[in-house]
Coordinates of C-alpha atoms in Angstrom, one line a residue:
Chain Z
M1 CA 2.5 -50.2 16.7
K2 CA 2.3 -51.0 12.9
N3 CA 1.0 -54.3 12.3
N4 CA 0.2 -55.4 8.3
N5 CA -2.4 -58.0 9.7
Q6 CA -4.1 -55.5 11.5
L7 CA -8.0 -54.9 10.5
Y8 CA -10.4 -52.0 10.7
G9 CA -13.8 -51.9 11.0
G10 CA -15.9 -49.1 9.5
I11 CA -19.6 -47.6 9.6
E12 CA -21.4 -45.2 7.3
G13 CA -24.6 -44.2 9.4
G14 CA -26.9 -42.8 7.3
G15 CA -30.4 -41.6 7.5
T16 CA -31.8 -44.3 5.4
K17 CA -29.3 -47.0 5.7
F18 CA -26.2 -48.6 7.7
V19 CA -23.1 -49.7 5.7
C20 CA -20.4 -51.6 7.8
A21 CA -17.2 -52.9 6.3
V22 CA -14.1 -54.6 7.7
G23 CA -10.9 -54.1 5.8
T24 CA -7.7 -52.0 5.7
E25 CA -8.4 -50.2 1.9
P26 CA -10.6 -49.8 -1.3
N27 CA -8.7 -52.9 -2.6
D28 CA -8.9 -54.9 0.7
I29 CA -12.6 -55.2 2.0
R30 CA -13.0 -58.8 3.8
A31 CA -16.5 -58.3 4.5
E32 CA -19.5 -55.7 4.5
A33 CA -23.2 -55.7 5.1
Q34 CA -25.9 -53.4 4.6
F35 CA -29.0 -52.9 6.5
R36 CA -32.0 -50.5 6.9
T37 CA -31.9 -47.4 9.5
T38 CA -34.7 -48.4 12.2
T39 CA -34.5 -47.4 15.7
P40 CA -31.1 -46.8 17.3
Q41 CA -31.2 -49.7 19.4
E42 CA -31.8 -52.2 16.8
T43 CA -29.6 -50.6 14.2
M44 CA -26.6 -50.0 16.5
A45 CA -27.1 -53.7 17.5
Q46 CA -27.0 -55.1 14.1
A47 CA -23.6 -53.0 13.5
V48 CA -22.3 -54.5 16.7
D49 CA -23.2 -58.0 15.7
F50 CA -21.6 -57.6 12.3
F51 CA -18.1 -56.9 13.9
K52 CA -18.6 -59.3 16.5
Q53 CA -18.9 -62.1 13.7
Q54 CA -16.3 -60.6 11.8
E55 CA -13.8 -60.9 14.8
S56 CA -14.5 -64.5 15.5
S57 CA -13.3 -65.2 11.8
F58 CA -10.5 -62.4 11.5
G59 CA -9.8 -61.8 15.0
K60 CA -9.9 -58.9 17.1
L61 CA -10.1 -55.7 15.1
A62 CA -7.7 -52.6 15.5
S63 CA -9.9 -50.1 16.0
I64 CA -13.6 -48.9 14.5
G65 CA -14.6 -45.8 12.5
F66 CA -18.1 -44.3 13.0
A67 CA -19.1 -42.0 10.4
C68 CA -22.8 -41.0 11.4
F69 CA -25.5 -38.8 10.2
G70 CA -26.5 -35.5 12.1
P71 CA -26.7 -33.2 13.6
L72 CA -24.3 -34.8 16.1
D73 CA -21.9 -34.2 19.0
P74 CA -18.6 -35.0 17.6
N75 CA -16.4 -32.9 20.3
P76 CA -14.8 -35.8 22.8
S77 CA -14.5 -33.1 25.6
S78 CA -18.0 -33.0 25.7
P79 CA -20.8 -34.5 27.9
T80 CA -22.8 -35.5 25.0
Y81 CA -20.0 -36.8 22.7
G82 CA -21.0 -39.0 20.3
H83 CA -24.8 -38.5 20.7
V84 CA -26.9 -37.7 17.8
L85 CA -28.4 -34.1 18.6
P86 CA -32.0 -33.4 18.1
T87 CA -33.4 -34.4 15.1
P88 CA -37.0 -34.9 13.3
K89 CA -35.7 -38.6 12.8
P90 CA -37.8 -40.3 14.9
G91 CA -36.2 -42.2 17.8
W92 CA -32.9 -40.7 17.3
S93 CA -32.9 -37.4 19.0
N94 CA -30.2 -37.7 21.9
A95 CA -29.4 -41.1 21.4
N96 CA -26.0 -42.5 22.4
V97 CA -24.8 -44.3 19.6
L98 CA -21.0 -44.0 20.3
G99 CA -21.7 -45.2 23.6
V100 CA -23.3 -48.6 22.2
L101 CA -20.2 -49.3 20.3
C102 CA -17.8 -48.4 23.2
S103 CA -19.4 -51.0 25.6
A104 CA -19.7 -53.6 22.9
F105 CA -15.8 -53.2 21.8
D106 CA -12.5 -52.2 23.9
I107 CA -10.6 -51.0 21.0
P108 CA -10.1 -47.2 20.0
I109 CA -13.1 -45.7 18.1
A110 CA -13.0 -42.6 16.0
F111 CA -16.3 -41.0 15.7
D112 CA -17.3 -37.9 13.0
T113 CA -20.0 -36.9 10.8
D114 CA -21.0 -38.8 7.5
V115 CA -19.7 -36.3 5.3
N116 CA -16.3 -35.9 7.2
G117 CA -16.0 -39.5 6.9
A118 CA -16.7 -39.2 3.0
A119 CA -14.2 -36.2 2.9
L120 CA -11.5 -38.6 4.6
G121 CA -12.0 -41.4 2.2
E122 CA -11.5 -39.2 -0.5
L123 CA -8.2 -37.7 1.1
N124 CA -6.8 -41.3 1.4
W125 CA -8.0 -42.9 -1.8
G126 CA -9.5 -40.5 -3.9
K127 CA -9.9 -36.7 -5.6
G128 CA -8.6 -35.6 -2.3
Q129 CA -5.1 -36.8 -2.3
G130 CA -2.5 -34.4 -1.5
L131 CA -5.0 -31.5 -0.6
D132 CA -4.3 -29.2 2.5
T133 CA -8.0 -27.8 2.1
F134 CA -11.3 -29.3 0.2
I135 CA -14.9 -29.9 0.3
Y136 CA -17.0 -33.2 -0.3
L137 CA -20.7 -32.3 -0.7
T138 CA -23.8 -34.6 -1.0
V139 CA -26.6 -33.6 -2.7
G140 CA -29.1 -36.6 -2.3
T141 CA -32.0 -36.9 0.1
G142 CA -30.5 -34.2 2.0
I143 CA -27.4 -31.9 1.2
G144 CA -24.5 -31.8 3.8
G145 CA -20.6 -31.3 3.4
G146 CA -17.7 -32.5 5.4
V147 CA -14.9 -30.2 5.0
F148 CA -10.7 -30.8 5.2
V149 CA -9.2 -27.6 6.0
E150 CA -5.4 -26.8 6.7
R151 CA -4.8 -30.5 6.8
K152 CA -7.3 -31.3 9.7
L153 CA -11.3 -32.5 9.4
L154 CA -13.1 -28.9 10.4
H155 CA -15.4 -28.9 13.6
G156 CA -15.5 -25.4 14.8
L157 CA -18.3 -24.9 17.2
L158 CA -20.2 -28.2 16.4
H159 CA -19.6 -29.1 12.3
P160 CA -20.6 -27.3 9.0
E161 CA -24.1 -27.8 8.1
M162 CA -23.4 -27.0 4.3
G163 CA -27.0 -27.5 3.3
H164 CA -28.5 -25.0 5.4
I165 CA -26.7 -22.0 3.9
P166 CA -29.2 -19.1 2.8
L167 CA -29.8 -18.7 -1.1
Q168 CA -31.2 -16.6 -3.5
H169 CA -34.6 -17.8 -4.2
D170 CA -36.7 -15.6 -7.1
K171 CA -40.1 -16.6 -6.5
T172 CA -41.0 -15.5 -10.1
K173 CA -38.8 -18.1 -11.6
D174 CA -39.3 -20.9 -9.1
P175 CA -42.4 -20.2 -6.7
F176 CA -41.9 -23.5 -4.9
D177 CA -41.9 -22.6 -1.0
G178 CA -38.6 -25.3 -0.2
V179 CA -39.1 -28.3 2.2
C180 CA -36.9 -27.6 4.9
P181 CA -38.5 -27.7 8.3
F182 CA -36.2 -25.1 9.8
H183 CA -35.9 -22.6 6.7
G184 CA -37.7 -23.3 4.2
D185 CA -36.1 -22.4 1.4
C186 CA -32.5 -23.0 2.1
F187 CA -30.1 -25.0 0.1
E188 CA -31.4 -28.1 1.2
G189 CA -34.8 -26.8 0.9
L190 CA -34.5 -26.1 -2.3
A191 CA -32.3 -28.7 -4.0
S192 CA -32.3 -31.7 -2.0
G193 CA -33.4 -35.0 -3.7
V194 CA -36.9 -34.6 -1.8
A195 CA -37.2 -30.7 -2.9
I196 CA -36.9 -32.0 -6.2
E197 CA -39.5 -34.8 -6.2
K198 CA -42.0 -32.3 -4.4
R199 CA -41.2 -29.5 -6.9
W200 CA -41.8 -31.7 -9.6
G201 CA -44.5 -34.4 -8.8
Q202 CA -41.7 -37.0 -9.4
P203 CA -38.3 -37.9 -8.3
G204 CA -35.4 -36.8 -9.9
S205 CA -34.3 -40.1 -11.1
T206 CA -37.4 -40.2 -13.6
L207 CA -36.7 -36.8 -15.0
P208 CA -34.7 -37.0 -18.3
P209 CA -31.6 -34.7 -18.4
E210 CA -33.5 -32.0 -20.7
H211 CA -36.0 -31.2 -17.9
P212 CA -36.0 -27.5 -16.8
A213 CA -35.3 -29.1 -13.2
W214 CA -31.8 -29.8 -13.7
D215 CA -30.9 -26.0 -15.0
L216 CA -32.7 -25.1 -12.0
E217 CA -31.0 -27.5 -9.7
A218 CA -27.7 -26.5 -11.2
D219 CA -28.3 -23.0 -10.7
Y220 CA -28.8 -23.6 -7.2
I221 CA -25.8 -26.0 -6.4
S222 CA -23.6 -23.4 -8.2
R223 CA -24.4 -20.2 -5.8
A224 CA -23.5 -22.8 -2.8
L225 CA -20.4 -23.9 -4.4
A226 CA -19.5 -20.3 -5.1
T227 CA -20.3 -19.2 -1.4
Y228 CA -18.2 -22.3 -0.5
A229 CA -15.3 -21.0 -2.6
Y230 CA -15.4 -17.5 -1.0
T231 CA -15.9 -18.6 2.7
I232 CA -13.6 -21.6 2.7
S233 CA -11.2 -20.9 -0.1
P234 CA -10.9 -24.6 -1.0
Q235 CA -8.4 -26.3 -3.4
R236 CA -11.1 -28.4 -4.7
I237 CA -15.0 -29.3 -4.4
I238 CA -16.3 -32.9 -4.4
I239 CA -19.9 -33.4 -5.1
G240 CA -21.2 -36.7 -4.4
G241 CA -24.9 -38.2 -3.7
G242 CA -27.1 -39.6 -5.8
V243 CA -27.9 -36.0 -7.2
G244 CA -24.5 -34.8 -7.2
Q245 CA -23.3 -37.3 -9.2
L246 CA -25.6 -37.2 -12.2
L247 CA -23.3 -37.3 -15.1
H248 CA -25.4 -34.6 -17.1
L249 CA -25.2 -32.3 -13.9
L250 CA -21.7 -31.7 -13.5
P251 CA -20.8 -29.6 -16.5
R252 CA -23.7 -27.3 -16.0
I253 CA -22.5 -26.9 -12.5
Q254 CA -18.6 -26.2 -13.6
K255 CA -19.7 -23.5 -16.2
K256 CA -22.4 -22.1 -13.9
T257 CA -19.9 -21.7 -11.1
Y258 CA -17.5 -20.4 -13.3
E259 CA -20.0 -17.3 -14.2
I260 CA -21.0 -16.5 -10.7
I261 CA -17.8 -16.2 -9.6
N262 CA -16.8 -14.0 -12.6
G263 CA -13.0 -14.3 -12.5
Y264 CA -13.0 -12.4 -9.1
I265 CA -10.8 -15.7 -7.3
Q266 CA -7.2 -15.2 -9.2
S267 CA -6.5 -18.8 -9.3
P268 CA -5.6 -21.1 -12.4
A269 CA -7.8 -23.5 -10.5
I270 CA -10.6 -21.8 -11.2
L271 CA -10.0 -19.7 -14.1
E272 CA -8.6 -22.4 -16.4
D273 CA -9.1 -25.6 -14.9
I274 CA -12.8 -25.3 -13.6
E275 CA -13.3 -29.2 -14.7
N276 CA -10.7 -30.4 -11.9
Y277 CA -11.7 -27.5 -9.6
I278 CA -15.4 -29.4 -9.4
V279 CA -15.5 -33.0 -9.4
N280 CA -17.2 -36.3 -9.1
P281 CA -15.9 -38.3 -5.7
E282 CA -13.4 -41.2 -6.9
L283 CA -14.8 -43.4 -4.5
G284 CA -18.3 -42.9 -5.9
N285 CA -20.7 -44.5 -3.1
L286 CA -18.1 -45.8 -1.2
S287 CA -17.0 -42.7 -0.1
G288 CA -18.4 -43.1 3.2
V289 CA -17.8 -46.4 4.2
L290 CA -14.3 -46.1 3.1
G291 CA -13.9 -43.0 4.9
A292 CA -15.4 -44.7 8.0
L293 CA -12.4 -47.3 7.5
A294 CA -9.8 -44.2 7.2
L295 CA -11.3 -42.7 10.5
A296 CA -10.6 -46.1 12.2
K297 CA -6.7 -45.8 11.0
Q298 CA -6.8 -42.1 12.2
A299 CA -7.8 -43.3 15.7
L300 CA -5.3 -45.6 15.9
L301 CA -2.7 -42.8 15.5
E302 CA -4.0 -40.9 17.6
N303 CA -4.4 -43.3 20.4
Chain I
M1 CA 15.8 -17.8 21.0
K2 CA 13.5 -15.8 23.2
N3 CA 14.9 -12.4 24.1
N4 CA 12.9 -10.3 25.9
N5 CA 14.2 -6.7 24.5
Q6 CA 13.6 -7.7 21.0
L7 CA 11.5 -5.6 19.2
Y8 CA 8.8 -6.5 16.3
G9 CA 7.5 -4.3 13.3
G10 CA 4.1 -4.4 12.2
I11 CA 2.6 -3.1 8.8
E12 CA -1.3 -2.7 8.4
G13 CA -1.6 -2.1 4.8
G14 CA -5.2 -1.0 4.1
G15 CA -6.3 0.4 0.5
T16 CA -6.9 3.8 2.1
K17 CA -3.6 4.0 4.7
F18 CA -1.2 2.4 6.0
V19 CA -0.6 1.9 9.7
C20 CA 2.7 0.9 10.9
A21 CA 4.2 0.2 14.2
V22 CA 7.4 -1.3 16.3
G23 CA 6.8 -2.8 19.8
T24 CA 5.9 -6.1 21.3
E25 CA 2.0 -6.2 22.5
P26 CA -0.8 -3.8 22.9
N27 CA 0.6 -2.1 25.9
D28 CA 4.3 -1.9 24.2
I29 CA 4.0 0.3 21.3
R30 CA 7.3 2.2 21.1
A31 CA 6.6 4.1 17.7
E32 CA 3.6 4.4 15.3
A33 CA 3.2 6.1 11.9
Q34 CA 0.0 6.6 9.5
F35 CA 0.1 7.5 5.9
R36 CA -1.8 7.5 2.6
T37 CA -1.9 4.5 0.4
T38 CA -0.6 6.0 -2.9
T39 CA 1.3 4.4 -5.5
P40 CA 3.2 0.6 -4.4
Q41 CA 6.3 2.5 -4.7
E42 CA 6.0 5.6 -2.7
T43 CA 4.0 3.8 0.0
M44 CA 6.0 0.9 0.9
A45 CA 9.7 3.1 0.5
Q46 CA 7.6 4.8 3.5
A47 CA 7.3 2.0 5.7
V48 CA 10.8 0.9 4.7
D49 CA 11.9 4.8 5.8
F50 CA 9.9 4.2 8.8
F51 CA 11.5 1.3 10.2
K52 CA 15.1 1.9 9.3
Q53 CA 14.3 4.9 11.4
Q54 CA 12.8 3.1 14.3
E55 CA 15.9 0.5 13.9
S56 CA 18.4 3.5 14.5
S57 CA 17.0 4.3 17.9
F58 CA 15.6 0.8 18.9
G59 CA 18.6 -1.5 17.4
K60 CA 18.0 -4.1 14.9
L61 CA 14.2 -5.4 14.7
A62 CA 13.4 -9.3 15.4
S63 CA 11.1 -9.5 12.6
I64 CA 8.3 -7.5 10.6
G65 CA 4.7 -8.8 10.0
F66 CA 3.0 -7.2 7.1
A67 CA -1.0 -8.0 7.1
C68 CA -1.8 -6.1 3.4
F69 CA -5.3 -5.5 1.3
G70 CA -6.0 -7.7 -1.2
P71 CA -6.3 -10.0 -3.4
L72 CA -3.1 -11.0 -2.6
D73 CA -1.0 -14.3 -2.9
P74 CA 0.1 -15.3 0.6
N75 CA 1.5 -18.8 -0.3
P76 CA 5.3 -19.0 0.0
S77 CA 5.8 -21.8 -2.5
S78 CA 4.1 -20.0 -5.1
P79 CA 6.5 -17.7 -7.7
T80 CA 4.1 -14.7 -6.8
Y81 CA 4.4 -15.0 -3.0
G82 CA 4.0 -11.7 -1.6
H83 CA 2.5 -9.8 -4.9
V84 CA -0.9 -8.1 -4.9
L85 CA -3.0 -9.6 -7.3
P86 CA -4.9 -7.8 -9.9
T87 CA -7.0 -5.4 -8.3
P88 CA -9.2 -2.3 -9.7
K89 CA -6.6 -0.3 -7.2
P90 CA -4.3 1.7 -9.5
G91 CA -1.1 0.8 -9.6
W92 CA -1.1 -2.1 -7.4
S93 CA -1.8 -5.1 -9.6
N94 CA 0.9 -7.4 -9.7
A95 CA 2.9 -5.3 -7.2
N96 CA 5.6 -7.1 -5.1
V97 CA 5.0 -5.6 -2.1
L98 CA 6.7 -8.0 0.2
G99 CA 9.8 -8.0 -2.0
V100 CA 10.4 -3.9 -1.4
L101 CA 10.5 -5.2 2.5
C102 CA 12.6 -8.4 1.9
S103 CA 15.2 -6.5 0.0
A104 CA 15.4 -3.8 2.8
F105 CA 15.7 -6.2 5.5
D106 CA 17.7 -9.2 6.2
I107 CA 15.1 -10.7 9.2
P108 CA 12.2 -13.0 8.9
I109 CA 9.1 -11.3 7.4
A110 CA 5.5 -12.5 7.7
F111 CA 3.1 -11.7 5.1
D112 CA -0.9 -12.1 5.2
T113 CA -3.9 -10.6 4.4
D114 CA -5.3 -7.7 6.4
V115 CA -8.2 -9.5 8.0
N116 CA -6.1 -12.4 8.8
G117 CA -3.9 -10.3 10.6
A118 CA -6.6 -8.8 12.2
A119 CA -8.2 -12.3 13.2
L120 CA -4.6 -13.1 14.7
G121 CA -4.5 -9.8 16.6
E122 CA -7.8 -10.7 18.3
L123 CA -6.7 -14.4 19.1
N124 CA -3.7 -13.2 20.8
W125 CA -5.2 -10.4 22.7
G126 CA -9.0 -9.8 22.0
K127 CA -12.0 -11.9 21.4
G128 CA -10.5 -14.6 20.1
Q129 CA -8.6 -15.7 22.7
G130 CA -8.7 -19.4 23.4
L131 CA -10.5 -20.2 20.6
D132 CA -9.8 -22.8 17.8
T133 CA -12.2 -21.7 15.1
F134 CA -13.3 -18.0 14.6
I135 CA -14.1 -15.0 12.1
Y136 CA -12.8 -12.0 12.1
L137 CA -15.2 -9.8 9.8
T138 CA -14.8 -6.1 8.8
V139 CA -17.4 -4.2 7.4
G140 CA -16.3 -0.5 6.7
T141 CA -15.6 0.4 2.8
G142 CA -15.2 -3.0 2.0
I143 CA -16.0 -6.1 3.5
G144 CA -13.6 -9.0 3.7
G145 CA -13.0 -11.7 6.7
G146 CA -10.4 -13.3 8.1
V147 CA -10.6 -17.3 9.4
F148 CA -8.8 -18.8 12.0
V149 CA -9.8 -22.5 11.9
E150 CA -8.9 -25.7 13.8
R151 CA -6.0 -23.7 15.1
K152 CA -4.5 -22.2 11.8
L153 CA -5.1 -19.2 9.7
L154 CA -6.9 -20.0 6.4
H155 CA -5.6 -19.8 3.1
G156 CA -6.7 -23.0 1.2
L157 CA -6.8 -22.2 -2.5
L158 CA -5.6 -18.4 -2.0
H159 CA -7.4 -16.8 0.5
P160 CA -11.1 -16.4 1.5
E161 CA -13.3 -13.6 0.1
M162 CA -15.9 -13.4 2.8
G163 CA -17.5 -10.4 1.3
H164 CA -18.1 -11.5 -2.2
I165 CA -20.8 -14.6 -1.5
P166 CA -24.0 -14.2 -2.9
L167 CA -27.0 -13.1 -1.2
Q168 CA -30.9 -13.3 -1.0
H169 CA -31.6 -9.4 -2.9
D170 CA -35.3 -9.0 -2.7
K171 CA -35.5 -6.1 -5.2
T172 CA -38.9 -5.2 -4.3
K173 CA -37.8 -4.2 -1.0
D174 CA -34.3 -2.8 -2.1
P175 CA -34.0 -1.9 -5.8
F176 CA -30.2 -0.8 -5.4
D177 CA -28.3 -2.4 -7.8
G178 CA -25.2 -3.1 -5.7
V179 CA -21.8 -1.8 -6.2
C180 CA -19.1 -4.4 -6.6
P181 CA -17.4 -4.4 -10.0
F182 CA -17.8 -8.1 -10.6
H183 CA -20.7 -9.2 -9.2
G184 CA -23.2 -6.1 -8.3
D185 CA -25.4 -7.1 -5.8
C186 CA -23.1 -9.6 -3.5
F187 CA -22.7 -9.1 0.1
E188 CA -20.1 -6.3 -0.3
G189 CA -22.3 -5.0 -3.3
L190 CA -25.1 -4.2 -1.2
A191 CA -23.8 -3.9 2.6
S192 CA -20.6 -2.1 2.3
G193 CA -20.1 1.5 3.4
V194 CA -19.7 2.4 -0.4
A195 CA -22.8 0.6 -1.0
I196 CA -25.0 2.7 1.9
E197 CA -23.5 6.0 0.8
K198 CA -24.8 5.4 -3.0
R199 CA -27.9 3.9 -2.0
W200 CA -28.8 6.6 0.3
G201 CA -27.1 9.6 -1.2
Q202 CA -25.4 10.4 1.9
P203 CA -22.8 8.6 3.9
G204 CA -23.7 6.2 6.7
S205 CA -21.7 8.1 9.1
T206 CA -24.8 10.8 8.7
L207 CA -27.7 8.3 9.0
P208 CA -29.2 8.4 12.3
P209 CA -29.5 4.9 13.9
E210 CA -33.5 5.3 13.2
H211 CA -33.3 5.3 9.3
P212 CA -34.2 2.4 7.6
A213 CA -30.8 2.0 6.1
W214 CA -29.6 0.2 9.1
D215 CA -32.4 -2.5 9.2
L216 CA -31.5 -3.3 5.9
E217 CA -27.8 -3.6 6.6
A218 CA -28.3 -5.8 9.7
D219 CA -30.5 -8.2 7.6
Y220 CA -27.6 -8.4 4.8
I221 CA -25.4 -8.7 7.4
S222 CA -27.3 -11.2 9.2
R223 CA -27.7 -13.6 6.1
A224 CA -23.9 -13.4 5.4
L225 CA -23.5 -14.7 9.3
A226 CA -25.5 -17.1 9.3
T227 CA -24.0 -18.4 6.0
Y228 CA -20.8 -18.2 7.8
A229 CA -22.0 -20.4 10.7
Y230 CA -23.3 -23.1 8.6
T231 CA -20.0 -23.3 6.3
I232 CA -17.4 -22.6 9.2
S233 CA -18.9 -23.9 12.4
P234 CA -17.0 -20.6 13.8
Q235 CA -17.1 -20.9 18.1
R236 CA -17.4 -16.8 17.5
I237 CA -17.8 -14.0 14.9
I238 CA -16.1 -11.1 15.3
I239 CA -17.6 -7.9 13.6
G240 CA -15.2 -5.1 12.9
G241 CA -14.9 -2.0 10.6
G242 CA -16.5 1.3 10.6
V243 CA -19.9 0.2 9.7
G244 CA -19.5 -3.0 11.8
Q245 CA -18.6 -1.3 15.1
L246 CA -21.8 0.8 15.0
L247 CA -23.1 0.6 18.6
H248 CA -26.9 0.1 17.2
L249 CA -26.2 -2.3 14.6
L250 CA -24.6 -5.1 16.9
P251 CA -28.1 -6.1 18.9
R252 CA -29.8 -5.9 15.5
I253 CA -27.3 -8.3 13.8
Q254 CA -27.5 -10.5 17.0
K255 CA -31.1 -10.6 17.1
K256 CA -31.4 -11.1 13.0
T257 CA -28.8 -13.7 12.7
Y258 CA -30.5 -15.6 15.7
E259 CA -33.8 -15.7 13.8
I260 CA -32.3 -16.8 10.6
I261 CA -30.7 -19.8 11.9
N262 CA -33.9 -20.8 13.5
G263 CA -32.4 -23.0 16.3
Y264 CA -31.1 -25.6 13.7
I265 CA -27.3 -25.1 15.2
Q266 CA -27.7 -26.8 18.3
S267 CA -25.2 -25.1 20.3
P268 CA -25.9 -23.5 23.8
A269 CA -23.4 -20.8 22.2
I270 CA -26.0 -19.7 19.7
L271 CA -29.2 -21.0 21.4
E272 CA -28.3 -19.5 24.8
D273 CA -25.3 -16.8 24.4
I274 CA -25.8 -14.9 20.9
E275 CA -24.7 -12.3 22.5
N276 CA -21.0 -13.6 23.3
Y277 CA -21.3 -15.3 19.7
I278 CA -21.4 -12.2 17.4
V279 CA -19.2 -9.6 19.1
N280 CA -17.5 -6.5 18.4
P281 CA -13.5 -6.7 18.3
E282 CA -12.0 -6.0 21.8
L283 CA -9.0 -4.2 20.0
G284 CA -11.0 -1.9 17.9
N285 CA -9.3 -0.3 15.2
L286 CA -6.2 -1.7 16.6
S287 CA -6.9 -5.1 15.5
G288 CA -4.9 -4.9 12.4
V289 CA -1.9 -3.4 13.5
L290 CA -1.5 -5.5 16.3
G291 CA -2.3 -8.6 14.6
A292 CA 0.6 -7.5 12.0
L293 CA 2.9 -7.6 15.3
A294 CA 1.5 -10.8 16.3
L295 CA 2.2 -12.1 12.3
A296 CA 5.9 -11.0 13.3
K297 CA 6.1 -12.6 16.4
Q298 CA 4.7 -15.8 14.5
A299 CA 7.4 -15.5 11.7
L300 CA 10.2 -16.1 14.5
L301 CA 8.7 -19.1 16.0
E302 CA 8.4 -20.7 12.3
N303 CA 11.7 -19.8 11.5

């Protein structure tokens, strides 16, 4: 089965852009392409074209991993497996994105959420190595989380939606109503990049570290992390995304989460080593597409 | 290995009382005993005496399962495996409760949280049958949850502490400060039986169904359930405990949780069948001790 020459394909399908790559691991990426997420027809066709082209250079791929934005159906025994579920994103509701790939390539294809893909990338080559249970949270335009739990990617009923938990919202301190079309002031509604921009009237990238936006942001993220620590009991929480990877934010989140938990979880990992408990991803923005390669490898093992 | 005559021992070690049983399943309990939780020395000695006595009647037990109140250390590779961790309960901090059993019985002994035990009971003989991922939540004197996830009991870093998540607390509607010694107004601090009694000046058992206590209680529980649905993505949530099993409360919790999720989790289980998504345990108050028997069976399979 094992063949040292075999190459994998990976797709990180984001709501804003798609990243495709061919290779075997972080130090062996043979080809990469990025393109804007437009319609499912056009975007999926670009992905198919990219891999067909690579196959003409490198030979047949061994498998493909597709880590896609959601909500989506990741359950292989469901009739809508591989579909995007109803989403506010125009044109993508109920799109059978996996079906497009399966029609074009007669090889194993794995399908999961973008954040489960990123978690798998960190598991294989980053801050998740050797762990049994951890969370990969992305805080960027939106907020979502992948969960690796007791050595498996968590799906459960459908897949977690870590960004949509209800949060304490003190309107006397933060009168902003939130931006989530479903919940208003859930975690994503209060703390996503979109929320930051709408609350302060300018993008987060233009707000300096001493701006009050950031203590508020650290506060919301920390409440969410404490919630995850109590519900999932992760051995580590990895925070990625454009907001989540801001260097001045991480120490505030570590400090605030420590304060909220207040000694209740009696593990040295939290009590004595919070700097290694809440971390940024090792693979940075590449967690996603490398995770898709890891999904591809996993697909092959399972077939 | 399989022997139809073999009997198992189970201990549900609660903070208020211990329940011990010998048998094989719900319809085959050969002996049972209950006693108050006093000091670890006295209480564990009573458990040992009970099983020694049963062995003199029925012969040697095949294995014992011990589902204990926490916080505790359930990690077999840890030096403090089987100990209760620092707890406000006098005398129990750092007690090596598993050690007492292991010194007395030379058979496989499984050790886990009381709520993971109850989850295992429901998995084997109750509302968890056939599921891959579900939560057993108890709302009684305290609040805690066991999690069965992707076909395994979740431990992670230590074990979940589902009762201690931060919750939205609108002090204009509910000025009560909460009773949690660590967090004040976390979920347990606001919604446990102790909190209900302190807020209203009388035990919950004396408050009629139309009392405003119960809509408030349903509101807090529902926020917590929505949080669990987003983080763990369970296929079902089972609510036990003295408060959790109040018949007039369940429909309010189902309705309110449905409203909070507001269609975001696009699964028929929630959208169309919330009555079977949030349920009371099939085994009622026996989930715990039967779960301990199930732990005992599992210990044997793993040895």
